[in-house]
Amino acid sequence: MSEPQPPRPTLTERARHAVTAFRGSVARRPVPWIAGGLAGVLVLGSGGAVAVAAATMPDVATPAQTTAAAPSATASRTPSAKPSATPTATGRAVPEDPAGPTALRTCSIDQAAGAPGLGSFEGAVVDAATGEVLYSHAGDQPKQTGSVMKTLTTATALAVLGGDHRIPTTVTKEANGTIALVGHGDATLSAGGATVYPGAPTLGQLAQQVKAKLGSSPVTTIVTDDTYWSDADAWDPTWPVSERTIGYQPEVTALMVDGDRANPGAATSPRSTDPVGRAGAAFRTALANAGVVGAANAQIVKRATTSTDTIATVSSMPVSTLIGQMIPNSDNTLAEMLARISSKESGSNGSAASLTGVYQAALKTYGVDPSGIVIKDGSGESAANAVSPEFVAKLMVPVQAGAKGLGTLSNALPVAGVSGTLSSRFTGANAVARGKVHAKTGWIDSANTLGGWMDAADGTRLTFAFYAIGSSRAAALPALDAVTAATYSCGAKLTSS
């Protein structure tokens, strides 16, 4: 038999006994216990650091994991490979050129854009360096452009014709004393007196060449040939007749002299209803003055020439020069001529109806999307033209950069408070942008517009287009200047409405 066991102490009694023993040990030997406590703290601390490091390091297989993943010796007869070196942890990938902070766009032009003088306002602003649209208020809506259209006409002419192109006017010799004056769209051809187009060719130059060719042979008939394009659409029905009678616009024919002005030396001068007949009469006078036999009494007939025997030729100044004459003073006559000539030289028929397709094909070469634009004329006089402010602002990006010959247009743009149609603009508080804004103005009865580029106050190059639709000119001009000056002040911080 076994001897009886003493009763087991309870859990509470054992805990009390352990605490009493611990206290006695600490009391007898305090130093070892203090050192041990500090060591424990260090161990716990280093463990936490290891845990943090493990959490932030890339995933790397440990030797133990590598061993566990390897096949066992009994699983394969292939000798095991030599153990590889312990993998080295790699740091996190860092971009070679991390992007810097972007300036907050917090500057608003909404107050200026909400001015009553702007009527139904549309506008767009683009960062020329990035192509980003910084601001748009109905900016994608195509509307009438006014003479801002001339920037599109210029870009089209430069793409199709090139800056060195010259426009000819010729004289052909037919039979039986007949000669023909053949036009190809040079509205600068001059009667030889005062002219608004410096360097223009003259009828006298043609007459002298004719005299040299004909000698004493008489001229009995003078043909006037303007069939380079049809004159059936010489006047757009949406143009007010007052544009012709006041003197802003002639009928668009391929043959005329001095832009068909009653006063050749005045930019704004009444035009006739028969520019081709006027040209024929002026040529007859020039031939008589040159001593061409019979010319003073020659009859004038309007038709196409039947001959290819060219006996005289003169040419306009280069297209780049014509652009420099057209843009600063907003010459409608040159704009219409360049539009129709661009149509003919691109392989189309020179009609107004052809212009939308011609412009779209040409403007696409500058890297912009011209789909949706509607072109009724080259000058912007028609309220039926439709081009969005965003398109104009985006076109101005290659313009301000001078890409593909567009420096000709950029250099011709009026400068705020300095030149052209902007010379008297940007006054008062808006004078802050004088000399910094390069833009084409536009004005028809239903709209006032402005489109171009600027070097903003912070040095950012911006392109823009602003349309004031339906407001009076007196109210629209200072309001357009104000919203443009506000854009200048905002620069890269401009925020959209």
Short mmCIF file of C-alpha atoms in Angstrom, two decimals:
data_model
loop_
_atom_site.label_atom_id
_atom_site.label_comp_id
_atom_site.label_asym_id
_atom_site.label_seq_id
_atom_site.Cartn_x
_atom_site.Cartn_y
_atom_site.Cartn_z
CA MET A 1 0.00 0.00 0.00
CA SER A 2 1.13 3.47 -0.60
CA GLU A 3 1.74 5.92 2.03
CA PRO A 4 -0.91 8.69 2.25
CA GLN A 5 0.10 12.02 0.23
CA PRO A 6 -0.06 15.41 1.92
CA PRO A 7 -2.82 17.72 0.57
CA ARG A 8 -1.75 19.87 -2.57
CA PRO A 9 -1.59 23.67 -1.98
CA THR A 10 -4.22 25.72 -3.73
CA LEU A 11 -3.41 28.01 -6.76
CA THR A 12 -3.78 31.13 -4.62
CA GLU A 13 -1.38 29.75 -2.00
CA ARG A 14 1.22 28.91 -4.66
CA ALA A 15 1.05 32.42 -6.24
CA ARG A 16 1.42 34.06 -2.82
CA HIS A 17 4.42 31.89 -2.09
CA ALA A 18 6.10 32.76 -5.46
CA VAL A 19 5.67 36.51 -4.92
CA THR A 20 7.13 36.24 -1.40
CA ALA A 21 10.13 34.32 -2.73
CA PHE A 22 10.68 36.90 -5.54
CA ARG A 23 10.61 39.79 -3.13
CA GLY A 24 13.13 38.05 -0.89
CA SER A 25 15.47 37.37 -3.80
CA VAL A 26 15.39 40.99 -4.99
CA ALA A 27 16.00 42.19 -1.45
CA ARG A 28 19.02 39.90 -1.07
CA ARG A 29 20.57 40.59 -4.56
CA PRO A 30 19.21 43.87 -6.10
CA VAL A 31 21.96 44.61 -8.69
CA PRO A 32 21.56 41.45 -10.83
CA TRP A 33 17.82 41.96 -10.92
CA ILE A 34 18.14 45.61 -12.12
CA ALA A 35 20.62 44.64 -14.86
CA GLY A 36 18.38 41.85 -15.99
CA GLY A 37 15.41 44.21 -16.24
CA LEU A 38 17.34 46.66 -18.41
CA ALA A 39 18.48 43.86 -20.70
CA GLY A 40 14.88 42.78 -21.14
CA VAL A 41 13.88 46.27 -22.16
CA LEU A 42 16.67 46.36 -24.75
CA VAL A 43 15.68 43.00 -26.16
CA LEU A 44 12.06 44.07 -26.51
CA GLY A 45 13.13 47.35 -28.13
CA SER A 46 15.39 45.70 -30.66
CA GLY A 47 12.68 43.23 -31.47
CA GLY A 48 10.31 46.09 -32.24
CA ALA A 49 12.89 47.69 -34.49
CA VAL A 50 13.38 44.42 -36.34
CA ALA A 51 9.65 44.13 -36.78
CA VAL A 52 9.42 47.64 -38.21
CA ALA A 53 12.32 47.00 -40.57
CA ALA A 54 10.77 43.75 -41.72
CA ALA A 55 7.50 45.52 -42.45
CA THR A 56 9.16 48.17 -44.60
CA MET A 57 11.65 46.03 -46.51
CA PRO A 58 10.83 44.48 -49.91
CA ASP A 59 9.83 40.84 -49.77
CA VAL A 60 13.04 38.73 -49.88
CA ALA A 61 13.16 34.98 -49.41
CA THR A 62 15.05 33.90 -46.29
CA PRO A 63 17.51 31.01 -46.31
CA ALA A 64 15.01 28.94 -44.38
CA GLN A 65 12.34 29.62 -46.97
CA THR A 66 14.77 28.77 -49.74
CA THR A 67 15.59 25.43 -48.07
CA ALA A 68 11.96 24.61 -47.53
CA ALA A 69 11.15 25.35 -51.16
CA ALA A 70 13.98 23.12 -52.46
CA PRO A 71 13.19 19.48 -53.31
CA SER A 72 14.41 16.89 -50.76
CA ALA A 73 17.32 14.56 -51.51
CA THR A 74 14.97 11.56 -51.67
CA ALA A 75 12.59 13.26 -54.07
CA SER A 76 15.12 13.37 -56.94
CA ARG A 77 18.24 11.54 -58.04
CA THR A 78 19.72 14.82 -59.41
CA PRO A 79 22.54 16.10 -57.22
CA SER A 80 21.54 19.18 -55.31
CA ALA A 81 22.99 22.52 -56.53
CA LYS A 82 25.51 24.42 -54.56
CA PRO A 83 23.85 26.79 -52.14
CA SER A 84 23.59 30.32 -53.52
CA ALA A 85 24.84 33.36 -51.74
CA THR A 86 22.54 34.90 -49.25
CA PRO A 87 20.30 37.36 -51.16
CA THR A 88 20.91 41.05 -50.52
CA ALA A 89 17.93 43.23 -49.78
CA THR A 90 17.34 45.95 -52.37
CA GLY A 91 15.86 49.37 -51.64
CA ARG A 92 12.59 50.69 -52.96
CA ALA A 93 12.57 52.03 -56.55
CA VAL A 94 12.83 55.82 -56.78
CA PRO A 95 11.93 57.80 -59.94
CA GLU A 96 15.00 59.22 -61.69
CA ASP A 97 13.32 62.63 -62.06
CA PRO A 98 10.55 62.89 -59.51
CA ALA A 99 7.94 65.49 -60.42
CA GLY A 100 8.15 68.71 -58.50
CA PRO A 101 5.23 70.46 -56.90
CA THR A 102 2.65 71.99 -59.24
CA ALA A 103 1.55 75.58 -58.72
CA LEU A 104 -1.97 75.81 -57.39
CA ARG A 105 -4.34 77.31 -59.93
CA THR A 106 -6.39 79.64 -57.79
CA CYS A 107 -6.64 82.83 -59.89
CA SER A 108 -10.08 83.48 -61.36
CA ILE A 109 -11.17 85.78 -64.19
CA ASP A 110 -14.85 85.05 -63.64
CA GLN A 111 -15.63 88.58 -62.50
CA ALA A 112 -14.16 90.12 -65.66
CA ALA A 113 -15.72 87.39 -67.81
CA GLY A 114 -19.12 88.16 -66.34
CA ALA A 115 -19.13 91.81 -67.41
CA PRO A 116 -22.36 92.81 -69.19
CA GLY A 117 -20.32 94.34 -72.01
CA LEU A 118 -19.28 90.86 -73.13
CA GLY A 119 -22.85 89.88 -73.95
CA SER A 120 -22.98 86.14 -74.48
CA PHE A 121 -19.37 85.42 -73.63
CA GLU A 122 -17.22 82.59 -74.94
CA GLY A 123 -13.54 82.17 -74.20
CA ALA A 124 -10.59 79.82 -73.94
CA VAL A 125 -7.02 80.07 -72.64
CA VAL A 126 -4.25 77.54 -73.32
CA ASP A 127 -0.80 77.10 -71.76
CA ALA A 128 1.44 77.41 -74.82
CA ALA A 129 4.17 75.22 -73.31
CA THR A 130 1.96 72.27 -72.37
CA GLY A 131 -1.09 72.65 -74.60
CA GLU A 132 -3.32 72.39 -71.52
CA VAL A 133 -6.61 74.28 -71.64
CA LEU A 134 -6.41 76.39 -68.48
CA TYR A 135 -9.73 78.15 -68.96
CA SER A 136 -12.86 77.54 -71.00
CA HIS A 137 -16.20 79.25 -70.84
CA ALA A 138 -18.35 77.76 -73.62
CA GLY A 139 -14.99 77.60 -75.35
CA ASP A 140 -15.87 74.59 -77.47
CA GLN A 141 -18.91 76.25 -79.04
CA PRO A 142 -18.34 77.38 -82.68
CA LYS A 143 -19.50 80.96 -83.27
CA GLN A 144 -18.91 83.89 -85.60
CA THR A 145 -15.33 85.09 -85.40
CA GLY A 146 -15.27 88.53 -86.94
CA SER A 147 -11.83 89.37 -88.29
CA VAL A 148 -10.12 86.84 -86.03
CA MET A 149 -10.94 84.67 -89.06
CA LYS A 150 -8.01 86.34 -90.81
CA THR A 151 -5.63 84.33 -88.60
CA LEU A 152 -7.09 81.13 -90.05
CA THR A 153 -6.93 82.60 -93.56
CA THR A 154 -3.28 83.50 -93.05
CA ALA A 155 -2.38 80.07 -91.69
CA THR A 156 -4.16 78.46 -94.64
CA ALA A 157 -2.38 80.66 -97.19
CA LEU A 158 1.00 79.92 -95.62
CA ALA A 159 0.30 76.18 -95.69
CA VAL A 160 -0.98 76.15 -99.29
CA LEU A 161 0.95 78.97 -100.99
CA GLY A 162 3.96 79.58 -98.76
CA GLY A 163 5.33 82.97 -97.79
CA ASP A 164 7.32 83.43 -101.02
CA HIS A 165 4.38 82.97 -103.40
CA ARG A 166 3.58 85.92 -105.70
CA ILE A 167 0.28 86.51 -107.47
CA PRO A 168 0.58 87.14 -111.21
CA THR A 169 -1.41 89.34 -113.59
CA THR A 170 -0.80 88.67 -117.28
CA VAL A 171 -1.64 89.97 -120.74
CA THR A 172 -2.18 87.58 -123.61
CA LYS A 173 -2.21 88.33 -127.34
CA GLU A 174 -5.12 87.08 -129.40
CA ALA A 175 -5.78 87.61 -133.10
CA ASN A 176 -6.96 90.71 -134.98
CA GLY A 177 -5.70 93.36 -132.61
CA THR A 178 -7.13 91.79 -129.47
CA ILE A 179 -5.25 91.53 -126.17
CA ALA A 180 -6.52 90.20 -122.82
CA LEU A 181 -5.86 91.38 -119.27
CA VAL A 182 -5.98 88.20 -117.18
CA GLY A 183 -6.42 88.37 -113.41
CA HIS A 184 -5.29 85.74 -110.89
CA GLY A 185 -6.51 87.42 -107.73
CA ASP A 186 -4.02 90.23 -107.13
CA ALA A 187 -6.14 92.99 -105.61
CA THR A 188 -3.02 95.12 -105.08
CA LEU A 189 -2.53 95.70 -108.82
CA SER A 190 -2.39 99.48 -109.05
CA ALA A 191 -3.34 102.13 -111.57
CA GLY A 192 -0.02 103.71 -110.70
CA GLY A 193 -0.95 106.56 -108.40
CA ALA A 194 -1.53 106.49 -104.67
CA THR A 195 -1.94 103.03 -103.16
CA VAL A 196 -2.43 101.45 -99.74
CA TYR A 197 -0.18 98.57 -100.84
CA PRO A 198 3.48 99.65 -101.00
CA GLY A 199 5.43 97.83 -103.68
CA ALA A 200 2.35 96.86 -105.68
CA PRO A 201 2.72 96.13 -109.41
CA THR A 202 1.15 98.63 -111.81
CA LEU A 203 -0.87 98.69 -114.99
CA GLY A 204 1.78 101.01 -116.41
CA GLN A 205 4.38 98.25 -116.10
CA LEU A 206 2.12 95.90 -118.05
CA ALA A 207 1.39 98.55 -120.69
CA GLN A 208 5.09 99.19 -121.27
CA GLN A 209 5.67 95.46 -121.86
CA VAL A 210 2.74 95.33 -124.28
CA LYS A 211 4.10 98.29 -126.23
CA ALA A 212 7.50 96.62 -126.45
CA LYS A 213 5.93 93.47 -127.90
CA LEU A 214 3.41 95.05 -130.29
CA GLY A 215 5.47 97.93 -131.57
CA SER A 216 3.26 99.77 -134.07
CA SER A 217 0.60 97.08 -134.28
CA PRO A 218 -2.78 98.49 -133.20
CA VAL A 219 -5.05 97.27 -130.42
CA THR A 220 -8.75 97.26 -131.22
CA THR A 221 -10.17 95.14 -128.38
CA ILE A 222 -9.25 94.72 -124.73
CA VAL A 223 -10.56 91.55 -123.05
CA THR A 224 -10.95 91.48 -119.26
CA ASP A 225 -10.65 87.93 -117.96
CA ASP A 226 -11.57 87.22 -114.32
CA THR A 227 -12.37 83.55 -114.83
CA TYR A 228 -9.58 82.28 -112.57
CA TRP A 229 -12.52 81.67 -110.27
CA SER A 230 -16.21 82.24 -110.92
CA ASP A 231 -17.57 85.62 -109.89
CA ALA A 232 -21.03 84.12 -109.35
CA ASP A 233 -20.40 84.27 -105.58
CA ALA A 234 -18.47 87.54 -105.60
CA TRP A 235 -20.71 88.93 -102.86
CA ASP A 236 -21.81 86.85 -99.88
CA PRO A 237 -25.52 87.40 -99.17
CA THR A 238 -24.84 87.61 -95.42
CA TRP A 239 -22.60 90.64 -95.88
CA PRO A 240 -24.31 93.99 -95.30
CA VAL A 241 -24.30 96.09 -98.47
CA SER A 242 -22.92 98.93 -96.35
CA GLU A 243 -19.61 97.07 -96.21
CA ARG A 244 -19.22 97.86 -99.91
CA THR A 245 -20.73 101.33 -99.98
CA ILE A 246 -18.76 102.53 -96.95
CA GLY A 247 -15.66 100.89 -98.28
CA TYR A 248 -14.67 97.89 -96.15
CA GLN A 249 -15.21 95.18 -98.78
CA PRO A 250 -15.21 94.85 -102.59
CA GLU A 251 -16.93 92.26 -104.67
CA VAL A 252 -14.55 89.30 -104.74
CA THR A 253 -13.39 88.99 -108.33
CA ALA A 254 -10.09 87.66 -109.67
CA LEU A 255 -9.40 90.91 -111.53
CA MET A 256 -9.51 94.37 -109.96
CA VAL A 257 -7.29 97.41 -109.53
CA ASP A 258 -6.42 99.07 -106.20
CA GLY A 259 -8.85 96.81 -104.37
CA ASP A 260 -11.60 98.55 -106.39
CA ARG A 261 -11.34 101.62 -104.16
CA ALA A 262 -12.77 104.91 -105.39
CA ASN A 263 -9.79 106.55 -103.66
CA PRO A 264 -6.84 104.17 -104.14
CA GLY A 265 -4.87 105.86 -101.38
CA ALA A 266 -7.52 105.38 -98.68
CA ALA A 267 -7.92 102.04 -96.91
CA THR A 268 -11.61 102.68 -96.34
CA SER A 269 -13.10 103.93 -99.61
CA PRO A 270 -16.36 103.11 -101.43
CA ARG A 271 -16.22 100.17 -103.83
CA SER A 272 -18.15 99.64 -107.06
CA THR A 273 -20.47 96.96 -108.35
CA ASP A 274 -18.19 96.30 -111.35
CA PRO A 275 -14.53 95.93 -110.31
CA VAL A 276 -13.67 94.07 -113.53
CA GLY A 277 -15.05 96.87 -115.73
CA ARG A 278 -13.12 99.43 -113.69
CA ALA A 279 -9.92 97.45 -114.20
CA GLY A 280 -10.48 97.31 -117.97
CA ALA A 281 -11.00 101.06 -118.20
CA ALA A 282 -7.87 101.76 -116.15
CA PHE A 283 -5.82 99.39 -118.33
CA ARG A 284 -7.02 101.10 -121.51
CA THR A 285 -5.80 104.43 -120.09
CA ALA A 286 -2.42 102.90 -119.19
CA LEU A 287 -2.03 101.45 -122.71
CA ALA A 288 -2.82 104.81 -124.29
CA ASN A 289 -0.32 106.53 -121.99
CA ALA A 290 2.31 103.99 -123.05
CA GLY A 291 1.75 104.84 -126.71
CA VAL A 292 0.04 101.63 -127.78
CA VAL A 293 -1.55 102.35 -131.16
CA GLY A 294 -5.36 102.40 -131.13
CA ALA A 295 -5.66 101.68 -127.41
CA ALA A 296 -7.47 104.89 -126.49
CA ASN A 297 -10.48 103.87 -128.64
CA ALA A 298 -10.35 100.10 -128.06
CA GLN A 299 -13.54 98.38 -126.99
CA ILE A 300 -13.59 96.45 -123.68
CA VAL A 301 -15.10 92.94 -123.58
CA LYS A 302 -15.45 90.74 -120.49
CA ARG A 303 -14.78 87.06 -121.19
CA ALA A 304 -12.13 84.35 -120.90
CA THR A 305 -9.08 84.75 -123.06
CA THR A 306 -8.68 82.35 -125.97
CA SER A 307 -4.90 82.62 -126.08
CA THR A 308 -1.92 81.26 -124.17
CA ASP A 309 0.49 83.67 -125.82
CA THR A 310 1.58 85.76 -122.81
CA ILE A 311 3.18 89.08 -123.78
CA ALA A 312 3.29 90.80 -120.38
CA THR A 313 3.45 89.78 -116.73
CA VAL A 314 3.65 91.49 -113.35
CA SER A 315 3.51 89.96 -109.88
CA SER A 316 2.42 91.01 -106.43
CA MET A 317 4.66 91.34 -103.43
CA PRO A 318 5.29 87.98 -101.66
CA VAL A 319 2.43 86.50 -99.65
CA SER A 320 4.44 87.12 -96.47
CA THR A 321 4.44 90.85 -97.29
CA LEU A 322 0.72 90.83 -98.09
CA ILE A 323 0.06 89.21 -94.70
CA GLY A 324 2.05 92.01 -93.06
CA GLN A 325 -0.21 94.49 -94.86
CA MET A 326 -3.44 92.62 -94.10
CA ILE A 327 -3.25 91.63 -90.43
CA PRO A 328 -2.31 94.88 -88.63
CA ASN A 329 -5.06 96.90 -90.34
CA SER A 330 -7.54 94.06 -90.88
CA ASP A 331 -7.73 94.40 -94.67
CA ASN A 332 -10.81 92.46 -95.85
CA THR A 333 -9.85 92.68 -99.52
CA LEU A 334 -6.53 90.85 -99.12
CA ALA A 335 -8.15 88.26 -96.87
CA GLU A 336 -10.75 87.36 -99.48
CA MET A 337 -8.12 87.17 -102.22
CA LEU A 338 -5.81 84.91 -100.20
CA ALA A 339 -8.74 82.64 -99.35
CA ARG A 340 -9.83 82.19 -102.97
CA ILE A 341 -6.27 81.83 -104.30
CA SER A 342 -5.54 79.20 -101.63
CA SER A 343 -8.60 77.32 -102.83
CA LYS A 344 -7.45 77.40 -106.47
CA GLU A 345 -3.85 76.51 -105.72
CA SER A 346 -4.90 73.59 -103.52
CA GLY A 347 -6.78 72.09 -106.46
CA SER A 348 -10.27 73.32 -105.65
CA ASN A 349 -12.35 75.78 -107.67
CA GLY A 350 -11.88 79.04 -105.80
CA SER A 351 -15.49 79.30 -104.71
CA ALA A 352 -16.67 80.44 -101.30
CA ALA A 353 -18.34 77.04 -100.91
CA SER A 354 -14.95 75.33 -101.15
CA LEU A 355 -13.36 77.22 -98.27
CA THR A 356 -14.39 74.99 -95.36
CA GLY A 357 -12.72 71.94 -96.90
CA VAL A 358 -9.67 73.89 -98.04
CA TYR A 359 -9.13 75.43 -94.59
CA GLN A 360 -9.66 72.14 -92.78
CA ALA A 361 -7.07 70.35 -94.93
CA ALA A 362 -4.52 73.15 -94.54
CA LEU A 363 -4.99 73.79 -90.82
CA LYS A 364 -4.68 70.11 -89.99
CA THR A 365 -1.03 70.31 -91.04
CA TYR A 366 -0.31 72.41 -87.95
CA GLY A 367 -1.35 69.62 -85.59
CA VAL A 368 -4.77 71.03 -84.66
CA ASP A 369 -8.16 69.44 -85.21
CA PRO A 370 -10.27 71.65 -87.51
CA SER A 371 -13.27 69.35 -87.67
CA GLY A 372 -16.47 71.29 -87.08
CA ILE A 373 -15.28 74.67 -88.32
CA VAL A 374 -17.43 76.41 -90.93
CA ILE A 375 -15.78 78.92 -93.27
CA LYS A 376 -17.99 81.19 -95.38
CA ASP A 377 -15.36 83.80 -96.27
CA GLY A 378 -11.74 84.73 -95.71
CA SER A 379 -12.29 87.99 -93.88
CA GLY A 380 -14.69 86.92 -91.13
CA GLU A 381 -17.43 89.31 -92.25
CA SER A 382 -20.11 86.63 -92.40
CA ALA A 383 -22.05 85.89 -89.23
CA ALA A 384 -22.44 82.36 -90.60
CA ASN A 385 -18.78 81.54 -89.98
CA ALA A 386 -18.40 79.16 -87.04
CA VAL A 387 -15.12 78.55 -85.21
CA SER A 388 -14.77 77.88 -81.47
CA PRO A 389 -12.53 79.97 -79.19
CA GLU A 390 -10.73 76.78 -78.17
CA PHE A 391 -9.76 76.10 -81.78
CA VAL A 392 -8.38 79.61 -82.21
CA ALA A 393 -6.45 79.36 -78.92
CA LYS A 394 -4.98 76.00 -79.92
CA LEU A 395 -4.02 77.28 -83.38
CA MET A 396 -2.19 80.13 -81.67
CA VAL A 397 0.17 77.62 -80.01
CA PRO A 398 2.08 76.89 -83.26
CA VAL A 399 1.60 80.53 -84.28
CA GLN A 400 3.42 81.93 -81.24
CA ALA A 401 6.15 79.32 -81.71
CA GLY A 402 6.62 80.32 -85.35
CA ALA A 403 6.14 76.72 -86.47
CA LYS A 404 6.01 75.94 -90.21
CA GLY A 405 6.30 79.56 -91.29
CA LEU A 406 3.64 80.85 -88.88
CA GLY A 407 6.12 83.35 -87.48
CA THR A 408 4.93 85.58 -90.34
CA LEU A 409 1.50 85.70 -88.72
CA SER A 410 2.82 86.01 -85.17
CA ASN A 411 5.00 88.97 -86.10
CA ALA A 412 2.12 90.72 -87.89
CA LEU A 413 -0.33 90.55 -84.98
CA PRO A 414 -1.24 93.92 -83.44
CA VAL A 415 0.34 94.57 -80.03
CA ALA A 416 -1.77 95.92 -77.17
CA GLY A 417 -1.34 99.68 -76.84
CA VAL A 418 1.43 99.69 -79.45
CA SER A 419 0.42 98.82 -83.02
CA GLY A 420 -2.29 98.07 -85.54
CA THR A 421 -5.90 97.81 -84.47
CA LEU A 422 -4.79 97.49 -80.82
CA SER A 423 -2.73 100.68 -80.75
CA SER A 424 -5.39 102.67 -78.85
CA ARG A 425 -6.67 99.77 -76.74
CA PHE A 426 -5.80 98.58 -73.20
CA THR A 427 -6.07 101.83 -71.29
CA GLY A 428 -6.66 102.62 -67.61
CA ALA A 429 -6.44 99.57 -65.38
CA ASN A 430 -6.04 97.37 -68.46
CA ALA A 431 -2.78 99.12 -69.42
CA VAL A 432 -0.95 96.54 -67.28
CA ALA A 433 -1.02 94.25 -70.36
CA ARG A 434 0.24 96.84 -72.85
CA GLY A 435 3.08 95.51 -74.96
CA LYS A 436 2.45 91.95 -73.71
CA VAL A 437 -0.63 90.95 -75.72
CA HIS A 438 -0.28 90.09 -79.43
CA ALA A 439 -3.71 89.51 -80.93
CA LYS A 440 -6.05 89.90 -83.89
CA THR A 441 -9.15 91.97 -83.33
CA GLY A 442 -12.56 91.18 -84.79
CA TRP A 443 -15.68 93.23 -85.33
CA ILE A 444 -18.97 92.57 -87.08
CA ASP A 445 -22.43 93.76 -86.09
CA SER A 446 -23.15 90.64 -84.01
CA ALA A 447 -19.75 90.06 -82.38
CA ASN A 448 -16.51 91.60 -81.16
CA THR A 449 -13.60 89.23 -80.74
CA LEU A 450 -9.93 88.99 -79.82
CA GLY A 451 -7.54 86.10 -80.32
CA GLY A 452 -3.78 85.69 -80.01
CA TRP A 453 -1.05 85.13 -77.43
CA MET A 454 0.52 86.90 -74.46
CA ASP A 455 3.45 86.75 -72.09
CA ALA A 456 1.65 86.83 -68.75
CA ALA A 457 2.82 88.69 -65.65
CA ASP A 458 4.51 85.57 -64.27
CA GLY A 459 6.29 84.91 -67.58
CA THR A 460 3.95 82.14 -68.73
CA ARG A 461 3.20 82.16 -72.46
CA LEU A 462 -0.57 81.85 -72.93
CA THR A 463 -2.72 81.66 -76.05
CA PHE A 464 -6.34 82.72 -75.99
CA ALA A 465 -9.52 83.69 -77.81
CA PHE A 466 -12.40 85.71 -76.37
CA TYR A 467 -15.75 86.36 -78.09
CA ALA A 468 -18.30 88.98 -77.03
CA ILE A 469 -21.49 87.96 -78.81
CA GLY A 470 -24.45 90.29 -79.17
CA SER A 471 -23.17 93.34 -77.25
CA SER A 472 -22.42 96.79 -78.62
CA ARG A 473 -18.92 97.64 -79.78
CA ALA A 474 -18.67 100.49 -77.29
CA ALA A 475 -19.37 98.10 -74.41
CA ALA A 476 -17.51 95.09 -75.78
CA LEU A 477 -14.06 96.56 -76.43
CA PRO A 478 -13.19 97.67 -72.87
CA ALA A 479 -14.74 94.46 -71.52
CA LEU A 480 -12.59 92.33 -73.85
CA ASP A 481 -9.52 94.30 -72.80
CA ALA A 482 -10.40 93.78 -69.14
CA VAL A 483 -10.82 90.00 -69.35
CA THR A 484 -7.59 89.80 -71.34
CA ALA A 485 -5.73 91.92 -68.76
CA ALA A 486 -7.14 89.74 -65.97
CA THR A 487 -5.81 86.67 -67.78
CA TYR A 488 -2.43 88.38 -68.09
CA SER A 489 -2.35 88.99 -64.34
CA CYS A 490 -3.29 85.39 -63.47
CA GLY A 491 -0.76 83.66 -65.71
CA ALA A 492 -0.19 80.00 -64.89
CA LYS A 493 -2.41 80.23 -61.79
CA LEU A 494 -5.49 80.80 -63.96
CA THR A 495 -8.33 78.48 -63.02
CA SER A 496 -11.31 77.62 -65.18
CA SER A 497 -14.77 78.89 -64.37
#
